[in-house]
Short mmCIF file of C-alpha atoms in Angstrom, two decimals:
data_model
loop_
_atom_site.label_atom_id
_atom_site.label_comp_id
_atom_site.label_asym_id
_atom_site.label_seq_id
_atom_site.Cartn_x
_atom_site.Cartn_y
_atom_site.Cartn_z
CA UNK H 1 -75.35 -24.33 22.39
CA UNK H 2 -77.23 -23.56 25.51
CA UNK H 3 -75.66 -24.29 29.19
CA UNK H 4 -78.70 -27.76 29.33
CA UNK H 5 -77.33 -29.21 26.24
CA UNK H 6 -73.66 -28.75 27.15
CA UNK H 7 -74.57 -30.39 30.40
CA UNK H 8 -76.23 -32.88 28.40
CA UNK H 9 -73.04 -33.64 26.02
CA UNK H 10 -71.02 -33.94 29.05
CA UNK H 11 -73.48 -36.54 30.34
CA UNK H 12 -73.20 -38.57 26.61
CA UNK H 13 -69.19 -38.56 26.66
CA UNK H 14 -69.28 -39.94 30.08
CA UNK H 15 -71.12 -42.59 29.20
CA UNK H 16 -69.36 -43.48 25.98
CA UNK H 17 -65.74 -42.75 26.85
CA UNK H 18 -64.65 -45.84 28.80
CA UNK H 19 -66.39 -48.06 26.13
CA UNK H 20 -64.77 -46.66 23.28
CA UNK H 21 -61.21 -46.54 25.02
CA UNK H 22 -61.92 -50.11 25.90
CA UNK H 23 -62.68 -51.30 22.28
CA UNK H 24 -59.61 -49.38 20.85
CA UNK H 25 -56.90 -50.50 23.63
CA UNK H 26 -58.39 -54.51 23.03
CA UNK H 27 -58.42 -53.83 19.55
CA UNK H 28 -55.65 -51.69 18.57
CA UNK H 29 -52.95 -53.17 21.17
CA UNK H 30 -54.68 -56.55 22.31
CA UNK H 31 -54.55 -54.45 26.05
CA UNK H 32 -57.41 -55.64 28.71
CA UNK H 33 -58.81 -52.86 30.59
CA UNK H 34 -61.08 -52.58 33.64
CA UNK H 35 -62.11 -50.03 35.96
CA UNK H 36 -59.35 -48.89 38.91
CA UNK H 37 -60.15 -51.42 41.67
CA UNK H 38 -59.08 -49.14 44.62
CA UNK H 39 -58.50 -44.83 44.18
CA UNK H 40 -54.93 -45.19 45.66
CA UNK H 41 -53.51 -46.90 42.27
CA UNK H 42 -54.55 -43.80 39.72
CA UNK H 43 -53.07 -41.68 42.93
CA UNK H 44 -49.88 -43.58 42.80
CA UNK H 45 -49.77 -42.62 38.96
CA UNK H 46 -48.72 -39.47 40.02
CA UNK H 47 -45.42 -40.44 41.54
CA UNK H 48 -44.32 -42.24 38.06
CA UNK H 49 -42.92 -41.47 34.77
CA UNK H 50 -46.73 -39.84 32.87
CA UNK H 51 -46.76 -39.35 29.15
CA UNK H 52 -49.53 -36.77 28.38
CA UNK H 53 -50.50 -36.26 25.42
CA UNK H 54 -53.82 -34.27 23.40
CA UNK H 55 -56.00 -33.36 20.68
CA UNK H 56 -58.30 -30.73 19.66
CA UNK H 57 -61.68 -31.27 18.25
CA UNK H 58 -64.12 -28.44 16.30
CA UNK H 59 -67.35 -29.53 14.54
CA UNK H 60 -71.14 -29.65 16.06
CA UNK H 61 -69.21 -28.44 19.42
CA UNK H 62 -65.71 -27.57 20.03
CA UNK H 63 -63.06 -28.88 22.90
CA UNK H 64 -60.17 -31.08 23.36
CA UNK H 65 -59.47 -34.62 24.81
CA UNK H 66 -56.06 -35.18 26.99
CA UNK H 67 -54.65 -38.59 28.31
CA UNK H 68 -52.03 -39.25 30.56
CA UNK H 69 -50.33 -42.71 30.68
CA UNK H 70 -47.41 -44.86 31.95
CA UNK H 71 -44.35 -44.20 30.48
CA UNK H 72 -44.06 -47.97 31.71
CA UNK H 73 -47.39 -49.23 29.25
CA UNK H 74 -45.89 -47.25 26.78
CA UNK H 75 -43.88 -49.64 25.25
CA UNK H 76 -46.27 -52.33 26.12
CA UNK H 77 -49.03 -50.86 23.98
CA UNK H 78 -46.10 -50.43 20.94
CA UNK H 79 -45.02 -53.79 21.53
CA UNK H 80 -48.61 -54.93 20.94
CA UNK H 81 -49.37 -52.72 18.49
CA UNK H 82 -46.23 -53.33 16.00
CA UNK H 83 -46.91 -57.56 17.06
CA UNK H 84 -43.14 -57.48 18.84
CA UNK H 85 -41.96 -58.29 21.82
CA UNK H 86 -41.88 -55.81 24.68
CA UNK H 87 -37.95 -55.63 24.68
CA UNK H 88 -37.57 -55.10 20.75
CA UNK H 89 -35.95 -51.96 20.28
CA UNK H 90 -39.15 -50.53 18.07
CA UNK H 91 -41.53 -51.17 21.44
CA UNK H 92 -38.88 -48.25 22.92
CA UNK H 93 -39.15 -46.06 20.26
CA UNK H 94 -42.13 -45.86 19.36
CA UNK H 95 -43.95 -46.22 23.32
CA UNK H 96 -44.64 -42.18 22.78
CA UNK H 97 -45.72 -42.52 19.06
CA UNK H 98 -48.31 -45.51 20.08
CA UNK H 99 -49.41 -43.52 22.98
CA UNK H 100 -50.59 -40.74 20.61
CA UNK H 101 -52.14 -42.56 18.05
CA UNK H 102 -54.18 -44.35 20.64
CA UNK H 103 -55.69 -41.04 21.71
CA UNK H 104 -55.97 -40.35 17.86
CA UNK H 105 -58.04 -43.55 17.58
CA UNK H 106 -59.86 -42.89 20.63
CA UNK H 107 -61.13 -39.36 19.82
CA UNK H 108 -61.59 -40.62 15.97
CA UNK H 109 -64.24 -43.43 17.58
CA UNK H 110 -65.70 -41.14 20.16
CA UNK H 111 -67.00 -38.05 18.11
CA UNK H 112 -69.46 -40.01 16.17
CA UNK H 113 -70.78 -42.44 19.00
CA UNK H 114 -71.48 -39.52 20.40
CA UNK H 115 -72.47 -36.64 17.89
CA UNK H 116 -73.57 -39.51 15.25
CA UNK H 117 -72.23 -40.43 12.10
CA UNK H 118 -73.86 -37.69 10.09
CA UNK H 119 -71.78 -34.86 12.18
CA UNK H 120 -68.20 -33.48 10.47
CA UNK H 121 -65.52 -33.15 13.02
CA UNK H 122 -61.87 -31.64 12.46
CA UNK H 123 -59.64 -33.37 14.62
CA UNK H 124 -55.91 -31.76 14.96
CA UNK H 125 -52.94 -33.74 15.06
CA UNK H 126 -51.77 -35.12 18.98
CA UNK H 127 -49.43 -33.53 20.33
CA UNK H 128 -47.26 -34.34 23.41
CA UNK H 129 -47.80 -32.35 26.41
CA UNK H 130 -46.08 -31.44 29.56
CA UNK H 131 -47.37 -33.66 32.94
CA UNK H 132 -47.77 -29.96 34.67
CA UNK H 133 -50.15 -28.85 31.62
CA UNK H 134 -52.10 -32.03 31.90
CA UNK H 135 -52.23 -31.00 36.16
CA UNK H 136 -53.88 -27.80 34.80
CA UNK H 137 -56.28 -29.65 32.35
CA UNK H 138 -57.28 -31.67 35.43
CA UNK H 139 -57.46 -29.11 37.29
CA UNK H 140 -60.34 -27.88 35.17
CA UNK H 141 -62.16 -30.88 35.54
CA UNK H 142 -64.30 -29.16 38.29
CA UNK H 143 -65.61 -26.87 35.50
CA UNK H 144 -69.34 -28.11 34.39
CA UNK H 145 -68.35 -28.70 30.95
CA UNK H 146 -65.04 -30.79 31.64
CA UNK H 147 -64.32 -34.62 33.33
CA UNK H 148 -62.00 -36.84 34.35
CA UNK H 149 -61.94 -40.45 33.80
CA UNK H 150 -59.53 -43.08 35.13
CA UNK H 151 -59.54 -46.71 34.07
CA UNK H 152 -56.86 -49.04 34.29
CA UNK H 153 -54.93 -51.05 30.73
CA UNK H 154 -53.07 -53.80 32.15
CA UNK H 155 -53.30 -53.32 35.29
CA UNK H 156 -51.59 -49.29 34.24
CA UNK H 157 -53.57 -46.04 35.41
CA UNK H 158 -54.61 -44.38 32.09
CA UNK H 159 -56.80 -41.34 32.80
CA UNK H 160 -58.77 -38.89 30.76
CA UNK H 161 -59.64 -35.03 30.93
CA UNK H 162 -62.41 -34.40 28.22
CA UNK H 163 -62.90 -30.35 28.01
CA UNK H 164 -65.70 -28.86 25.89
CA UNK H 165 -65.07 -25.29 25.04
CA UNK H 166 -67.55 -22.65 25.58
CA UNK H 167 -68.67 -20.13 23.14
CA UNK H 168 -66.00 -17.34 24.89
CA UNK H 169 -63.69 -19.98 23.81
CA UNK H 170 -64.39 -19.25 20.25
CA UNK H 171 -64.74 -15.21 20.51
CA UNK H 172 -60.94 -15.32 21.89
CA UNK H 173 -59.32 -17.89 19.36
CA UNK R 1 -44.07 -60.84 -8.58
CA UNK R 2 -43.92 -58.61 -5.40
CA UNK R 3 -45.66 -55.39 -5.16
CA UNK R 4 -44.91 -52.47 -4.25
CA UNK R 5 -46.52 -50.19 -1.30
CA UNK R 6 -46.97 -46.66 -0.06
CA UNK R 7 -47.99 -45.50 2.92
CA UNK R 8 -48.95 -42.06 3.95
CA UNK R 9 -49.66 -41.29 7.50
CA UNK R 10 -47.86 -38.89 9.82
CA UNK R 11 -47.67 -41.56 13.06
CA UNK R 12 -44.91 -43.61 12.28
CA UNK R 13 -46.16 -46.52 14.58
CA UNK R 14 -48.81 -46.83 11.91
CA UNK R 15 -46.86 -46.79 8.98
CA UNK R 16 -45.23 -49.96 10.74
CA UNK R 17 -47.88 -52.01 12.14
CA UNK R 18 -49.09 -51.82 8.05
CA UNK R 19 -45.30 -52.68 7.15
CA UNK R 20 -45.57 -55.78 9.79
CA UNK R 21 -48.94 -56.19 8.47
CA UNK R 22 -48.23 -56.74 4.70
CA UNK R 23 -45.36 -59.22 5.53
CA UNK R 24 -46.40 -61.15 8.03
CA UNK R 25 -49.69 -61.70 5.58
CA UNK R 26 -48.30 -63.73 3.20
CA UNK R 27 -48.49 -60.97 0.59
CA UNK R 28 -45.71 -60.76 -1.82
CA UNK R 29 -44.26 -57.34 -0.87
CA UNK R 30 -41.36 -56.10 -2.86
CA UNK R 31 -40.43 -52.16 -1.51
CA UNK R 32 -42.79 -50.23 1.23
CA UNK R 33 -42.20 -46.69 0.74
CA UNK R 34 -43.37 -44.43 3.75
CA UNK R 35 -44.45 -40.80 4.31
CA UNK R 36 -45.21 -38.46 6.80
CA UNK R 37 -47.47 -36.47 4.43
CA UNK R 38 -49.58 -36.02 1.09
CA UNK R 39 -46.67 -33.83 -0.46
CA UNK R 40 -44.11 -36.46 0.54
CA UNK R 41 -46.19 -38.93 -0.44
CA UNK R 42 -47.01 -37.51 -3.86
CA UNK R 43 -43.17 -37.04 -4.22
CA UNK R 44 -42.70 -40.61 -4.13
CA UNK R 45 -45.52 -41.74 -6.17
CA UNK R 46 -44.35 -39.51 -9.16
CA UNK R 47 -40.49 -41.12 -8.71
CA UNK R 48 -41.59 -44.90 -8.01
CA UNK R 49 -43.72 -47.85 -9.09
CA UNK R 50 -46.31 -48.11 -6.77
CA UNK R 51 -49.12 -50.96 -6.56
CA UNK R 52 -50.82 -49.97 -4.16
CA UNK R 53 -51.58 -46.69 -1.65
CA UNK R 54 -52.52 -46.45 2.11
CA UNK R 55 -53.56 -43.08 3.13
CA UNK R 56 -54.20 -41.46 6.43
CA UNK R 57 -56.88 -38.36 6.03
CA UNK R 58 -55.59 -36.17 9.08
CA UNK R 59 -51.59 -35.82 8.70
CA UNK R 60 -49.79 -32.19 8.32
CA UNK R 61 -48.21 -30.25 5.40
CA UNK R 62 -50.77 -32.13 2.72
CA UNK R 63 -53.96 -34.11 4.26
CA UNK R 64 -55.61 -37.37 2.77
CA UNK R 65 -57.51 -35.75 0.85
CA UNK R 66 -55.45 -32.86 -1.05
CA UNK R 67 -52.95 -35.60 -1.68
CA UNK R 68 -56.25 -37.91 -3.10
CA UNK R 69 -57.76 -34.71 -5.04
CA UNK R 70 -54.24 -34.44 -6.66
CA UNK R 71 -53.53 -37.98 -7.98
CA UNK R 72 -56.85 -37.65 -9.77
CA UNK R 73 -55.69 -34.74 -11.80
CA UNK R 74 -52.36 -36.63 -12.86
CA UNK R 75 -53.13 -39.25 -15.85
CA UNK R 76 -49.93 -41.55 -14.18
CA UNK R 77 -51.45 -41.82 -10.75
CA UNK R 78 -55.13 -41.29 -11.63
CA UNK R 79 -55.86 -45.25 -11.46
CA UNK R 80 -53.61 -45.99 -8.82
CA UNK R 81 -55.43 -48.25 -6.44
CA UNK R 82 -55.84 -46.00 -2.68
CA UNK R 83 -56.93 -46.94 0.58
CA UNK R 84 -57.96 -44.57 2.73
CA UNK R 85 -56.66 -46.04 6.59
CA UNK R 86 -58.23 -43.28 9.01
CA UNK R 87 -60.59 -42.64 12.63
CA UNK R 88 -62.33 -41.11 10.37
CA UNK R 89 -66.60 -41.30 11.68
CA UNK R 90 -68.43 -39.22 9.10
CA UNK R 91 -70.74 -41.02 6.55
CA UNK R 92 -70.71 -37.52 4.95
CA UNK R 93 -66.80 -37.16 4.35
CA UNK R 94 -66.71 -41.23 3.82
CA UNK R 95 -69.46 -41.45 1.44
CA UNK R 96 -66.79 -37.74 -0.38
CA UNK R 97 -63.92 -40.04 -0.16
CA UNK R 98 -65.71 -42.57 -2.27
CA UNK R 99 -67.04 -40.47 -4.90
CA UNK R 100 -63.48 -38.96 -5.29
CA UNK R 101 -62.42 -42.71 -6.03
CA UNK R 102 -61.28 -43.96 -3.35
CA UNK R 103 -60.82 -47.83 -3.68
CA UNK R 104 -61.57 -48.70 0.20
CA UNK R 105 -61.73 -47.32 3.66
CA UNK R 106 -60.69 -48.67 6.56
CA UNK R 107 -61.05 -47.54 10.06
CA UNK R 108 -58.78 -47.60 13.08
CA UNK R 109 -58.37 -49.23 14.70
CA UNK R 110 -57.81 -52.21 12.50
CA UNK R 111 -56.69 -55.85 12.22
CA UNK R 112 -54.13 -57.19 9.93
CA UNK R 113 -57.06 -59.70 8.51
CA UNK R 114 -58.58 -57.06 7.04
CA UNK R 115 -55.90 -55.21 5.81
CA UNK R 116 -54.82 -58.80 4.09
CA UNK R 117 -58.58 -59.16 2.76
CA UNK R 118 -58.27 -55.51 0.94
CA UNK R 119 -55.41 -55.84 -0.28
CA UNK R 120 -56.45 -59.67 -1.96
CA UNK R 121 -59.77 -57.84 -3.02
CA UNK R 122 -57.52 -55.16 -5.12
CA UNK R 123 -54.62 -56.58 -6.39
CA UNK R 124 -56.13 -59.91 -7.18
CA UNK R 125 -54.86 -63.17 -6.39
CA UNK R 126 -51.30 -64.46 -6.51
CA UNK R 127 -49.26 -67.79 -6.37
CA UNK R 128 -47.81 -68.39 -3.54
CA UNK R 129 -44.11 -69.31 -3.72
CA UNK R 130 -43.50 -71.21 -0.23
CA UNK R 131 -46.71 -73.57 -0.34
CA UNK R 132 -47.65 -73.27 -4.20
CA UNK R 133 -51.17 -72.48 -2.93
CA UNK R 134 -53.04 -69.69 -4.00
CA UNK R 135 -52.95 -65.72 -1.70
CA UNK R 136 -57.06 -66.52 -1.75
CA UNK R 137 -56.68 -70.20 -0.19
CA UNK R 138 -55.70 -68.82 3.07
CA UNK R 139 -58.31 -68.37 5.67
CA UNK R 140 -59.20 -64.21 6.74
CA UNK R 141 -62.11 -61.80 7.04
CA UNK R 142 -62.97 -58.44 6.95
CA UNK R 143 -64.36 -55.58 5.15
CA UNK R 144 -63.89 -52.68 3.27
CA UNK R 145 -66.47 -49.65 3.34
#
């Protein structure tokens, strides 16, 4: 894949990845979403409780999707998701668990809307990460063929690091 | 008559939103057996009657479809209705599911209507013990495929 069209997939899962999140939190956990009204509340995030989780992609192209939440919407989004109330003891459970299958779901939806449906993707598991190791994935987000996204789920900072992987990537692995 | 269920998927908060699911459908549900993978999975399947099997594609150990490729080579779970529950985007490995016999596929996310319609569509209708009325009366949408 040349440097144009990496720049150019970059530019597609931009576009696409706060719709898709946005159908999957509304549909998987009845969650509303919008866009961070003011910079200061995704930087407040920081100070918090994050659960940071990620996957791994390999099909067309090649990379890996993190996402870093509340540990407070955790159990809001399993609550939701399991149709119980927030204090039921399965909401506090399962708050990582629901966090992870989001991503799942979100990564599952995004491939295709953006590779198309005829493209075969192997996704790995999600797997829970360290807040410092999602610092470092941000980190990278400078790097041409990596963003960040923030957007808010119930009024929550949930952000994104999207990271294709270059060719090198591959020679190394 | 209740029926029994299996479902295969390595998040656990999925195995229990379709455990909320099939109760709070009105679906006569007898024992929901869970696993965390196709060899689990297959474990319970050859030790219990099962009506019915949910399946994620993407777990550890066993995948979806390993676990699916096996049941069709054993003549007691060869027929055994399976529905494939997965983020799963590729017509290609869809349309592979399918052709290996796959009853229905549904995508996540999902709502608990349709996993209610699919289930109506393969096991058939039922009485309805508390009203008398029919599992099909009840209002729901959806789709499989």
């Amino acid at each position: 894949m040349s440097p144009q069209e990496k720049m150019e997939l970059i530019k597609t899962f931009q576009e696409k990845l706060s719709d898709t999140a946005k159908k999957v939190f509304e549909n998987a956990a009845f969650a509303m979403i919008d866009m961070p009204e003011e910079e200061q509340e995704c930087a407040e995030a920081s100070c918090e409780t994050r659960i940071c989780v990620m996957i791994e992609f390999e099909g067309h192209f090649r990379g890996r999707l993190a996402m870093s939440a509340s540990g407070a919407l955790a159990p809001v989004l399993a609550a939701n998701m399991l149709g119980v109330d927030e204090d039921d003891p399965d909401a506090g459970k399962k708050g990582t668990d629901a966090i992870m299958e989001i991503l799942n779901m979100v990564c599952g939806n995004l491939l295709p809307e953006v590779a198309g449906a005829d493209v075969e993707f192997r996704m790995t598991a999600p797997e829970v990460i360290s807040p410092d190791q999602y610092r470092i994935f941000e980190s990278e987000a400078d790097d041409p063929y990596s963003f960040s996204e923030d957007i808010s789920v119930e009024s929550s900072p949930v952000s994104f690091v999207l990271t294709i992987k270059s060719d090198r990537d591959r020679e190394l692995m | 008559m209740a029926f029994n269920f299996l479902t295969a998927d390595d998040s656990t908060i999925i195995r229990t939103m379709l455990k909320k699911t099939l109760a709070a459908a009105g679906i006569p549900v007898g024992i929901v057996h869970e696993a965390g993978n196709g060899r689990e999975a297959l474990d319970i399947l050859r030790n219990n009657w099962i009506d019915l099997v949910f399946v994620d594609i993407n777990m550890p150990v066993m995948d979806g479809v390993e676990m699916i490729e096996t049941m069709k080579k054993e003549d007691i779970l060869d027929n055994l209705p399976t529905v494939v529950v997965s983020t799963e985007g590729s017509r290609a490995k869809i349309e592979r599911l399918i052709n290996k016999g796959v009853t229905a596929f549904i995508r996540k996310p999902f709502t608990p209507e349709l996993i209610r319609n699919i289930v109506i569509d393969i096991l058939g209708e039922w009485e309805d013990e508390s009203t008398g009325k029919n599992g099909t009366d009840k209002d729901f949408s959806g789709e499989a495929f």
